[in-house]
Every structure is written in C-alpha cells, then in structure tokens.
C-alpha cells in the first residue's frame, strides 16, 4: 500500500507498520525534544485547568506516552486514551494498567467515548487528521464540561 497523507486507511496501515519503532523515530527526528515538549504540555494543561480533572481524554495516543504523563501528574484522574492503530495500542497497554486504551477512529464521532471530559488532549496526532476544522467542529461542543 502506498502512503497517502489524507487517507485514513493509509495512515492506519503506516502506523501499524511502524509501531515498534515509533518512539525511537520520534526521539531521533526531534533530537529528544518531543519528550520535553510533551512533559511541558501536560504540566501546562493541568496548571491552566485550575482544578484536579476527573476525566481526561487523550486522542491519537499512539504508544500512550502523553496518557502516561497525565497518569503520573494527575494520579486520581480517570484517563481514556484512544487511537486507531491497534499495534500502537498494544505497546501503550504495556505502559499502564490504569489507563483505558480504546481502539477507535477519531474522525468518526460515533466511535468516540461518550462521557464528558475535563481535558481533551491531542498531541502530534493532530497533523494526521484529514480535516482538522471538521474534527474540531465535531468534537468541541460535546466533549467538554
């Protein structure tokens, strides 16, 4: 299969294929900065929220590194982390037994968890969405308190 940037099937195939090397690739491409960026983003998000979040949703969780950072920074929160790559989620599930990892396509609103979330976070996965504007319009009115 040839990779097509705007084709969800192609994107899913690619991420399933590279899952075992994904974290290493990101570290190398960013010279390790992606880890620092994610840590700062989680700390900033929790600080700006101003209260201890009850429910956190991590979209495009990949191998779960951001979800795990939320777990460490906000241990009483219920964290739900979703991705459409089963292979990425297999790796993520080895990192925490407290986080609920779900396989779903965030481009399809009907597959997203239906509960309310205090934080809805998406990291670098945003770059892989075929229609960011449509995604935000679909998500924002229904996922926040």
mmCIF file of C-alpha atoms in Angstrom:
data_model
loop_
_atom_site.group_PDB
_atom_site.id
_atom_site.type_symbol
_atom_site.label_atom_id
_atom_site.label_comp_id
_atom_site.label_asym_id
_atom_site.label_seq_id
_atom_site.Cartn_x
_atom_site.Cartn_y
_atom_site.Cartn_z
ATOM 1 C CA UNK A 1 0.000 0.000 0.000
ATOM 2 C CA UNK A 2 1.293 3.444 -0.917
ATOM 3 C CA UNK A 3 1.066 6.061 1.832
ATOM 4 C CA UNK A 4 -1.468 8.842 1.215
ATOM 5 C CA UNK A 5 -1.432 11.639 3.795
ATOM 6 C CA UNK A 6 -5.198 12.328 3.673
ATOM 7 C CA UNK A 7 -6.311 8.682 3.511
ATOM 8 C CA UNK A 8 -7.228 7.270 6.986
ATOM 9 C CA UNK A 9 -6.744 3.668 5.832
ATOM 10 C CA UNK A 10 -3.278 4.511 4.571
ATOM 11 C CA UNK A 11 -2.390 6.349 7.783
ATOM 12 C CA UNK A 12 -3.601 3.446 9.930
ATOM 13 C CA UNK A 13 -1.583 0.970 7.845
ATOM 14 C CA UNK A 14 1.538 3.102 8.210
ATOM 15 C CA UNK A 15 1.218 3.457 11.990
ATOM 16 C CA UNK A 16 0.538 -0.250 12.472
ATOM 17 C CA UNK A 17 3.653 -0.956 10.423
ATOM 18 C CA UNK A 18 5.994 1.417 12.318
ATOM 19 C CA UNK A 19 4.566 0.967 15.832
ATOM 20 C CA UNK A 20 7.560 -0.937 17.221
ATOM 21 C CA UNK A 21 9.960 1.800 16.097
ATOM 22 C CA UNK A 22 7.650 4.812 16.544
ATOM 23 C CA UNK A 23 9.084 6.160 19.798
ATOM 24 C CA UNK A 24 12.669 5.740 18.609
ATOM 25 C CA UNK A 25 11.849 7.502 15.325
ATOM 26 C CA UNK A 26 10.298 10.452 17.190
ATOM 27 C CA UNK A 27 13.252 10.742 19.540
ATOM 28 C CA UNK A 28 15.714 10.725 16.665
ATOM 29 C CA UNK A 29 13.743 13.158 14.476
ATOM 30 C CA UNK A 30 13.288 15.644 17.314
ATOM 31 C CA UNK A 31 16.707 15.140 18.940
ATOM 32 C CA UNK A 32 14.793 14.175 22.094
ATOM 33 C CA UNK A 33 12.838 17.427 22.239
ATOM 34 C CA UNK A 34 9.466 15.736 21.721
ATOM 35 C CA UNK A 35 9.689 14.227 25.224
ATOM 36 C CA UNK A 36 10.340 17.646 26.786
ATOM 37 C CA UNK A 37 7.540 19.235 24.731
ATOM 38 C CA UNK A 38 5.043 16.584 25.848
ATOM 39 C CA UNK A 39 6.030 16.912 29.512
ATOM 40 C CA UNK A 40 5.670 20.697 29.401
ATOM 41 C CA UNK A 41 2.355 20.478 27.533
ATOM 42 C CA UNK A 42 0.851 18.138 30.139
ATOM 43 C CA UNK A 43 2.072 20.275 33.058
ATOM 44 C CA UNK A 44 0.826 23.471 31.376
ATOM 45 C CA UNK A 45 -2.571 21.940 30.591
ATOM 46 C CA UNK A 46 -3.125 20.779 34.173
ATOM 47 C CA UNK A 47 -1.953 24.115 35.591
ATOM 48 C CA UNK A 48 -4.228 26.137 33.280
ATOM 49 C CA UNK A 49 -7.227 23.925 34.077
ATOM 50 C CA UNK A 50 -7.017 25.120 37.672
ATOM 51 C CA UNK A 51 -8.615 22.067 39.293
ATOM 52 C CA UNK A 52 -7.938 18.357 39.542
ATOM 53 C CA UNK A 53 -9.520 16.799 36.452
ATOM 54 C CA UNK A 54 -11.851 13.881 36.987
ATOM 55 C CA UNK A 55 -11.782 12.634 33.376
ATOM 56 C CA UNK A 56 -9.054 13.073 30.765
ATOM 57 C CA UNK A 57 -9.271 12.057 27.110
ATOM 58 C CA UNK A 58 -6.066 11.623 25.111
ATOM 59 C CA UNK A 59 -6.744 11.451 21.383
ATOM 60 C CA UNK A 60 -4.312 9.843 18.925
ATOM 61 C CA UNK A 61 -2.489 8.423 21.934
ATOM 62 C CA UNK A 62 -0.133 6.325 19.833
ATOM 63 C CA UNK A 63 2.099 4.422 22.233
ATOM 64 C CA UNK A 64 0.474 6.194 25.186
ATOM 65 C CA UNK A 65 3.293 8.438 26.339
ATOM 66 C CA UNK A 66 1.099 11.507 26.894
ATOM 67 C CA UNK A 67 -1.591 9.456 28.653
ATOM 68 C CA UNK A 68 1.095 8.068 30.977
ATOM 69 C CA UNK A 69 2.343 11.601 31.678
ATOM 70 C CA UNK A 70 -1.218 12.584 32.663
ATOM 71 C CA UNK A 71 -1.425 9.487 34.863
ATOM 72 C CA UNK A 72 1.789 10.466 36.688
ATOM 73 C CA UNK A 73 0.814 14.133 37.003
ATOM 74 C CA UNK A 74 -2.826 13.561 37.952
ATOM 75 C CA UNK A 75 -2.991 10.098 39.551
ATOM 76 C CA UNK A 76 -6.613 10.392 40.724
ATOM 77 C CA UNK A 77 -7.930 11.145 37.230
ATOM 78 C CA UNK A 78 -9.657 8.569 35.047
ATOM 79 C CA UNK A 79 -7.759 8.568 31.771
ATOM 80 C CA UNK A 80 -9.131 7.313 28.487
ATOM 81 C CA UNK A 81 -6.693 7.125 25.600
ATOM 82 C CA UNK A 82 -7.758 6.361 22.032
ATOM 83 C CA UNK A 83 -6.001 5.566 18.797
ATOM 84 C CA UNK A 84 -6.968 3.777 15.620
ATOM 85 C CA UNK A 85 -3.734 1.795 15.384
ATOM 86 C CA UNK A 86 -4.108 -1.495 17.196
ATOM 87 C CA UNK A 87 -0.352 -2.069 17.094
ATOM 88 C CA UNK A 88 0.332 1.289 18.758
ATOM 89 C CA UNK A 89 -2.236 0.479 21.445
ATOM 90 C CA UNK A 90 -0.618 -2.898 22.083
ATOM 91 C CA UNK A 91 2.542 -1.016 23.068
ATOM 92 C CA UNK A 92 0.585 1.586 25.064
ATOM 93 C CA UNK A 93 -1.154 -1.114 27.113
ATOM 94 C CA UNK A 94 2.234 -2.320 28.370
ATOM 95 C CA UNK A 95 2.856 1.112 29.929
ATOM 96 C CA UNK A 96 -0.147 1.293 32.254
ATOM 97 C CA UNK A 97 -2.885 -0.922 33.595
ATOM 98 C CA UNK A 98 -4.848 2.036 34.972
ATOM 99 C CA UNK A 99 -5.447 3.872 31.686
ATOM 100 C CA UNK A 100 -8.331 2.720 29.496
ATOM 101 C CA UNK A 101 -6.954 2.290 25.973
ATOM 102 C CA UNK A 102 -9.564 2.122 23.200
ATOM 103 C CA UNK A 103 -9.189 1.484 19.501
ATOM 104 C CA UNK A 104 -11.304 3.959 17.566
ATOM 105 C CA UNK A 105 -11.111 6.385 14.671
ATOM 106 C CA UNK A 106 -11.460 9.933 15.967
ATOM 107 C CA UNK A 107 -12.610 11.071 12.527
ATOM 108 C CA UNK A 108 -15.816 9.126 13.175
ATOM 109 C CA UNK A 109 -17.661 10.838 16.036
ATOM 110 C CA UNK A 110 -19.731 7.711 16.674
ATOM 111 C CA UNK A 111 -16.644 5.755 17.759
ATOM 112 C CA UNK A 112 -15.508 8.255 20.415
ATOM 113 C CA UNK A 113 -16.235 7.650 24.113
ATOM 114 C CA UNK A 114 -19.472 9.372 25.105
ATOM 115 C CA UNK A 115 -18.688 10.544 28.649
ATOM 116 C CA UNK A 116 -17.763 14.139 29.462
ATOM 117 C CA UNK A 117 -14.117 15.071 29.864
ATOM 118 C CA UNK A 118 -12.422 17.879 31.766
ATOM 119 C CA UNK A 119 -9.481 17.728 29.354
ATOM 120 C CA UNK A 120 -9.478 16.584 25.757
ATOM 121 C CA UNK A 121 -5.866 16.455 24.607
ATOM 122 C CA UNK A 122 -4.334 15.733 21.230
ATOM 123 C CA UNK A 123 -0.612 15.898 20.639
ATOM 124 C CA UNK A 124 1.237 15.366 17.415
ATOM 125 C CA UNK A 125 -1.640 13.255 16.034
ATOM 126 C CA UNK A 126 -3.345 16.470 15.007
ATOM 127 C CA UNK A 127 -1.048 16.629 11.983
ATOM 128 C CA UNK A 128 -2.513 13.382 10.634
ATOM 129 C CA UNK A 129 -6.170 14.401 10.609
ATOM 130 C CA UNK A 130 -7.510 14.769 7.076
ATOM 131 C CA UNK A 131 -9.859 17.652 8.027
ATOM 132 C CA UNK A 132 -8.852 19.430 11.239
ATOM 133 C CA UNK A 133 -11.623 22.048 11.026
ATOM 134 C CA UNK A 134 -14.326 19.401 10.667
ATOM 135 C CA UNK A 135 -12.834 17.395 13.534
ATOM 136 C CA UNK A 136 -12.842 20.401 15.890
ATOM 137 C CA UNK A 137 -16.400 21.334 14.955
ATOM 138 C CA UNK A 138 -17.500 17.768 15.641
ATOM 139 C CA UNK A 139 -15.653 17.444 18.936
ATOM 140 C CA UNK A 140 -15.772 20.754 20.778
ATOM 141 C CA UNK A 141 -19.463 21.173 21.560
ATOM 142 C CA UNK A 142 -19.844 17.708 23.051
ATOM 143 C CA UNK A 143 -16.680 16.757 24.895
ATOM 144 C CA UNK A 144 -16.141 19.478 27.474
ATOM 145 C CA UNK A 145 -17.911 20.369 30.709
#
